[in-house]
């Protein structure tokens, strides 16, 4: 069988689907190669994610990983949600085919994007590197010489 029972269950009966009009944080991510788009909404009270919803346009794996990710962060602290990895999502779903692993990466990125939006909206300071996927300026800023490349 190509997909685990858990993947099929989360695809056919996704949890926490929908839009949240009063979300404290919204994250939207996409993959240009496959066309999948995930939008995640979080509601936060006293540092705890009390509600989470998602809308995903994509394949069954994208829907299943979105659904599982919401289940994994609901009721958790913001800090715990930030530690959610695509590997943990895949393990919770009892695996994904190799060519669908990018869906789990999108789910992780959607959670991080929603948390980052929450931090930005509420003026909460954060370490930008926690939100970096490796291809942005925030990760490379620390690679530059401290003197800005100018010899003294």
PDB file of C-alpha atoms in Angstrom:
ATOM      1  CA  UNK A   1       0.000   0.000   0.000  1.00  0.00           C
ATOM      2  CA  UNK A   2       1.324   3.421  -0.981  1.00  0.00           C
ATOM      3  CA  UNK A   3      -0.225   5.359   1.926  1.00  0.00           C
ATOM      4  CA  UNK A   4      -0.622   4.383   5.580  1.00  0.00           C
ATOM      5  CA  UNK A   5      -4.043   4.066   7.182  1.00  0.00           C
ATOM      6  CA  UNK A   6      -3.327   7.248   9.160  1.00  0.00           C
ATOM      7  CA  UNK A   7      -2.546   9.228   5.997  1.00  0.00           C
ATOM      8  CA  UNK A   8      -5.765   7.989   4.398  1.00  0.00           C
ATOM      9  CA  UNK A   9      -7.758   8.791   7.544  1.00  0.00           C
ATOM     10  CA  UNK A  10      -6.414  12.362   7.773  1.00  0.00           C
ATOM     11  CA  UNK A  11      -6.980  12.840   4.033  1.00  0.00           C
ATOM     12  CA  UNK A  12     -10.536  11.502   4.047  1.00  0.00           C
ATOM     13  CA  UNK A  13     -11.469  12.969   7.454  1.00  0.00           C
ATOM     14  CA  UNK A  14      -9.190  15.974   7.987  1.00  0.00           C
ATOM     15  CA  UNK A  15      -9.236  17.578  11.415  1.00  0.00           C
ATOM     16  CA  UNK A  16      -9.430  21.332  12.062  1.00  0.00           C
ATOM     17  CA  UNK A  17     -10.315  22.338   8.501  1.00  0.00           C
ATOM     18  CA  UNK A  18     -11.581  25.836   7.943  1.00  0.00           C
ATOM     19  CA  UNK A  19     -10.883  29.517   8.175  1.00  0.00           C
ATOM     20  CA  UNK A  20     -10.509  31.462  11.406  1.00  0.00           C
ATOM     21  CA  UNK A  21     -11.668  35.064  11.077  1.00  0.00           C
ATOM     22  CA  UNK A  22     -10.235  36.145  14.440  1.00  0.00           C
ATOM     23  CA  UNK A  23      -6.897  34.318  14.212  1.00  0.00           C
ATOM     24  CA  UNK A  24      -3.970  35.617  16.249  1.00  0.00           C
ATOM     25  CA  UNK A  25      -1.541  34.347  13.632  1.00  0.00           C
ATOM     26  CA  UNK A  26      -1.881  33.267  10.003  1.00  0.00           C
ATOM     27  CA  UNK A  27       0.761  31.472   7.990  1.00  0.00           C
ATOM     28  CA  UNK A  28       0.574  30.789   4.285  1.00  0.00           C
ATOM     29  CA  UNK A  29       3.177  28.744   2.456  1.00  0.00           C
ATOM     30  CA  UNK A  30       3.372  27.092  -0.923  1.00  0.00           C
ATOM     31  CA  UNK A  31       5.497  24.894  -3.090  1.00  0.00           C
ATOM     32  CA  UNK A  32       5.879  26.203  -6.641  1.00  0.00           C
ATOM     33  CA  UNK A  33       6.985  22.803  -7.929  1.00  0.00           C
ATOM     34  CA  UNK A  34       3.876  20.835  -6.901  1.00  0.00           C
ATOM     35  CA  UNK A  35       1.408  23.711  -6.559  1.00  0.00           C
ATOM     36  CA  UNK A  36       0.403  22.871  -2.974  1.00  0.00           C
ATOM     37  CA  UNK A  37      -0.661  25.828  -0.824  1.00  0.00           C
ATOM     38  CA  UNK A  38      -1.262  25.658   2.934  1.00  0.00           C
ATOM     39  CA  UNK A  39      -2.812  28.332   5.102  1.00  0.00           C
ATOM     40  CA  UNK A  40      -2.738  27.834   8.869  1.00  0.00           C
ATOM     41  CA  UNK A  41      -4.575  29.892  11.493  1.00  0.00           C
ATOM     42  CA  UNK A  42      -3.785  29.892  15.208  1.00  0.00           C
ATOM     43  CA  UNK A  43      -5.620  31.280  18.247  1.00  0.00           C
ATOM     44  CA  UNK A  44      -3.319  31.861  21.229  1.00  0.00           C
ATOM     45  CA  UNK A  45      -4.217  32.402  24.896  1.00  0.00           C
ATOM     46  CA  UNK A  46      -1.524  32.830  27.548  1.00  0.00           C
ATOM     47  CA  UNK A  47       1.116  31.390  25.220  1.00  0.00           C
ATOM     48  CA  UNK A  48      -0.935  28.266  24.418  1.00  0.00           C
ATOM     49  CA  UNK A  49      -2.419  27.447  21.006  1.00  0.00           C
ATOM     50  CA  UNK A  50      -6.045  26.972  22.000  1.00  0.00           C
ATOM     51  CA  UNK A  51      -7.378  26.593  18.467  1.00  0.00           C
ATOM     52  CA  UNK A  52      -5.928  25.935  15.047  1.00  0.00           C
ATOM     53  CA  UNK A  53      -7.463  25.640  11.588  1.00  0.00           C
ATOM     54  CA  UNK A  54      -6.093  25.062   8.117  1.00  0.00           C
ATOM     55  CA  UNK A  55      -7.008  25.350   4.462  1.00  0.00           C
ATOM     56  CA  UNK A  56      -4.900  23.377   2.035  1.00  0.00           C
ATOM     57  CA  UNK A  57      -5.043  23.309  -1.726  1.00  0.00           C
ATOM     58  CA  UNK A  58      -3.116  20.254  -2.763  1.00  0.00           C
ATOM     59  CA  UNK A  59      -2.792  16.517  -2.883  1.00  0.00           C
ATOM     60  CA  UNK A  60      -3.926  13.993  -0.291  1.00  0.00           C
ATOM     61  CA  UNK A  61      -0.523  14.040   1.410  1.00  0.00           C
ATOM     62  CA  UNK A  62      -0.644  17.829   1.745  1.00  0.00           C
ATOM     63  CA  UNK A  63      -4.087  17.639   3.340  1.00  0.00           C
ATOM     64  CA  UNK A  64      -3.079  14.767   5.633  1.00  0.00           C
ATOM     65  CA  UNK A  65       0.110  16.507   6.819  1.00  0.00           C
ATOM     66  CA  UNK A  66      -1.787  19.765   7.452  1.00  0.00           C
ATOM     67  CA  UNK A  67      -4.410  17.900   9.449  1.00  0.00           C
ATOM     68  CA  UNK A  68      -1.839  15.983  11.491  1.00  0.00           C
ATOM     69  CA  UNK A  69       0.225  19.132  12.158  1.00  0.00           C
ATOM     70  CA  UNK A  70      -2.830  20.928  13.569  1.00  0.00           C
ATOM     71  CA  UNK A  71      -3.552  17.966  15.847  1.00  0.00           C
ATOM     72  CA  UNK A  72       0.051  17.981  17.050  1.00  0.00           C
ATOM     73  CA  UNK A  73       0.172  21.683  18.004  1.00  0.00           C
ATOM     74  CA  UNK A  74      -3.337  22.193  19.409  1.00  0.00           C
ATOM     75  CA  UNK A  75      -3.095  22.699  23.172  1.00  0.00           C
ATOM     76  CA  UNK A  76       0.679  23.142  23.022  1.00  0.00           C
ATOM     77  CA  UNK A  77       2.722  26.219  23.876  1.00  0.00           C
ATOM     78  CA  UNK A  78       4.016  28.435  21.095  1.00  0.00           C
ATOM     79  CA  UNK A  79       7.553  27.209  21.874  1.00  0.00           C
ATOM     80  CA  UNK A  80       6.478  23.568  21.569  1.00  0.00           C
ATOM     81  CA  UNK A  81       4.726  24.308  18.261  1.00  0.00           C
ATOM     82  CA  UNK A  82       7.919  25.853  16.903  1.00  0.00           C
ATOM     83  CA  UNK A  83       9.726  22.594  17.586  1.00  0.00           C
ATOM     84  CA  UNK A  84       7.338  20.613  15.386  1.00  0.00           C
ATOM     85  CA  UNK A  85       9.409  19.036  12.633  1.00  0.00           C
ATOM     86  CA  UNK A  86       8.356  17.611   9.316  1.00  0.00           C
ATOM     87  CA  UNK A  87       9.946  14.341  10.477  1.00  0.00           C
ATOM     88  CA  UNK A  88       7.628  14.236  13.507  1.00  0.00           C
ATOM     89  CA  UNK A  89       4.604  14.818  11.252  1.00  0.00           C
ATOM     90  CA  UNK A  90       5.691  11.990   8.924  1.00  0.00           C
ATOM     91  CA  UNK A  91       6.264   9.654  11.882  1.00  0.00           C
ATOM     92  CA  UNK A  92       2.845  10.505  13.335  1.00  0.00           C
ATOM     93  CA  UNK A  93       1.300   9.564   9.979  1.00  0.00           C
ATOM     94  CA  UNK A  94       3.243   6.263   9.896  1.00  0.00           C
ATOM     95  CA  UNK A  95       5.264   7.462   6.919  1.00  0.00           C
ATOM     96  CA  UNK A  96       4.874   9.072   3.518  1.00  0.00           C
ATOM     97  CA  UNK A  97       6.212   8.057   0.121  1.00  0.00           C
ATOM     98  CA  UNK A  98       9.579   9.737  -0.549  1.00  0.00           C
ATOM     99  CA  UNK A  99       8.157  11.868  -3.363  1.00  0.00           C
ATOM    100  CA  UNK A 100       5.566  13.292  -0.935  1.00  0.00           C
ATOM    101  CA  UNK A 101       7.909  14.273   1.917  1.00  0.00           C
ATOM    102  CA  UNK A 102       7.852  17.898   0.727  1.00  0.00           C
ATOM    103  CA  UNK A 103       4.235  18.052   1.960  1.00  0.00           C
ATOM    104  CA  UNK A 104       5.404  17.514   5.531  1.00  0.00           C
ATOM    105  CA  UNK A 105       7.954  20.305   5.094  1.00  0.00           C
ATOM    106  CA  UNK A 106       5.123  22.617   4.026  1.00  0.00           C
ATOM    107  CA  UNK A 107       3.147  21.684   7.142  1.00  0.00           C
ATOM    108  CA  UNK A 108       6.128  22.544   9.371  1.00  0.00           C
ATOM    109  CA  UNK A 109       6.659  25.821   7.491  1.00  0.00           C
ATOM    110  CA  UNK A 110       2.954  26.743   7.769  1.00  0.00           C
ATOM    111  CA  UNK A 111       3.060  26.326  11.549  1.00  0.00           C
ATOM    112  CA  UNK A 112       6.210  28.458  11.775  1.00  0.00           C
ATOM    113  CA  UNK A 113       4.724  31.110   9.485  1.00  0.00           C
ATOM    114  CA  UNK A 114       1.589  31.342  11.663  1.00  0.00           C
ATOM    115  CA  UNK A 115       3.698  31.673  14.825  1.00  0.00           C
ATOM    116  CA  UNK A 116       5.910  34.308  13.187  1.00  0.00           C
ATOM    117  CA  UNK A 117       2.795  36.256  12.172  1.00  0.00           C
ATOM    118  CA  UNK A 118       1.525  36.014  15.763  1.00  0.00           C
ATOM    119  CA  UNK A 119       4.860  37.336  17.066  1.00  0.00           C
ATOM    120  CA  UNK A 120       4.891  40.165  14.500  1.00  0.00           C
ATOM    121  CA  UNK A 121       1.280  41.217  15.240  1.00  0.00           C
ATOM    122  CA  UNK A 122       1.909  41.278  18.992  1.00  0.00           C
ATOM    123  CA  UNK A 123       5.355  42.897  18.946  1.00  0.00           C
ATOM    124  CA  UNK A 124       7.027  39.830  20.448  1.00  0.00           C
ATOM    125  CA  UNK A 125      10.769  39.600  19.849  1.00  0.00           C
ATOM    126  CA  UNK A 126      12.071  36.361  18.348  1.00  0.00           C
ATOM    127  CA  UNK A 127      15.140  34.733  16.874  1.00  0.00           C
ATOM    128  CA  UNK A 128      14.715  35.089  13.086  1.00  0.00           C
ATOM    129  CA  UNK A 129      16.813  31.978  12.462  1.00  0.00           C
ATOM    130  CA  UNK A 130      14.070  29.808  14.023  1.00  0.00           C
ATOM    131  CA  UNK A 131      11.873  30.757  11.071  1.00  0.00           C
ATOM    132  CA  UNK A 132      14.445  30.509   8.333  1.00  0.00           C
ATOM    133  CA  UNK A 133      14.404  27.695   5.814  1.00  0.00           C
ATOM    134  CA  UNK A 134      17.983  28.410   4.755  1.00  0.00           C
ATOM    135  CA  UNK A 135      17.409  30.537   1.673  1.00  0.00           C
ATOM    136  CA  UNK A 136      16.807  33.962   3.174  1.00  0.00           C
ATOM    137  CA  UNK A 137      18.972  36.832   4.312  1.00  0.00           C
ATOM    138  CA  UNK A 138      18.340  36.187   8.018  1.00  0.00           C
ATOM    139  CA  UNK A 139      20.363  32.973   7.943  1.00  0.00           C
ATOM    140  CA  UNK A 140      23.202  34.419   5.960  1.00  0.00           C
ATOM    141  CA  UNK A 141      23.554  37.598   8.003  1.00  0.00           C
ATOM    142  CA  UNK A 142      25.728  35.797  10.535  1.00  0.00           C
ATOM    143  CA  UNK A 143      27.983  34.497   7.727  1.00  0.00           C
ATOM    144  CA  UNK A 144      29.147  38.012   6.852  1.00  0.00           C
ATOM    145  CA  UNK A 145      32.313  39.368   8.431  1.00  0.00           C
ATOM    146  CA  UNK A 146      31.596  41.495  11.495  1.00  0.00           C
ATOM    147  CA  UNK A 147      33.236  44.500   9.903  1.00  0.00           C
ATOM    148  CA  UNK A 148      30.898  44.274   6.908  1.00  0.00           C
ATOM    149  CA  UNK A 149      33.698  43.015   4.697  1.00  0.00           C
ATOM    150  CA  UNK A 150      35.713  46.238   4.968  1.00  0.00           C
ATOM    151  CA  UNK A 151      39.295  45.931   5.974  1.00  0.00           C
ATOM    152  CA  UNK A 152      40.343  48.333   8.674  1.00  0.00           C
TER     153      UNK A 152
END
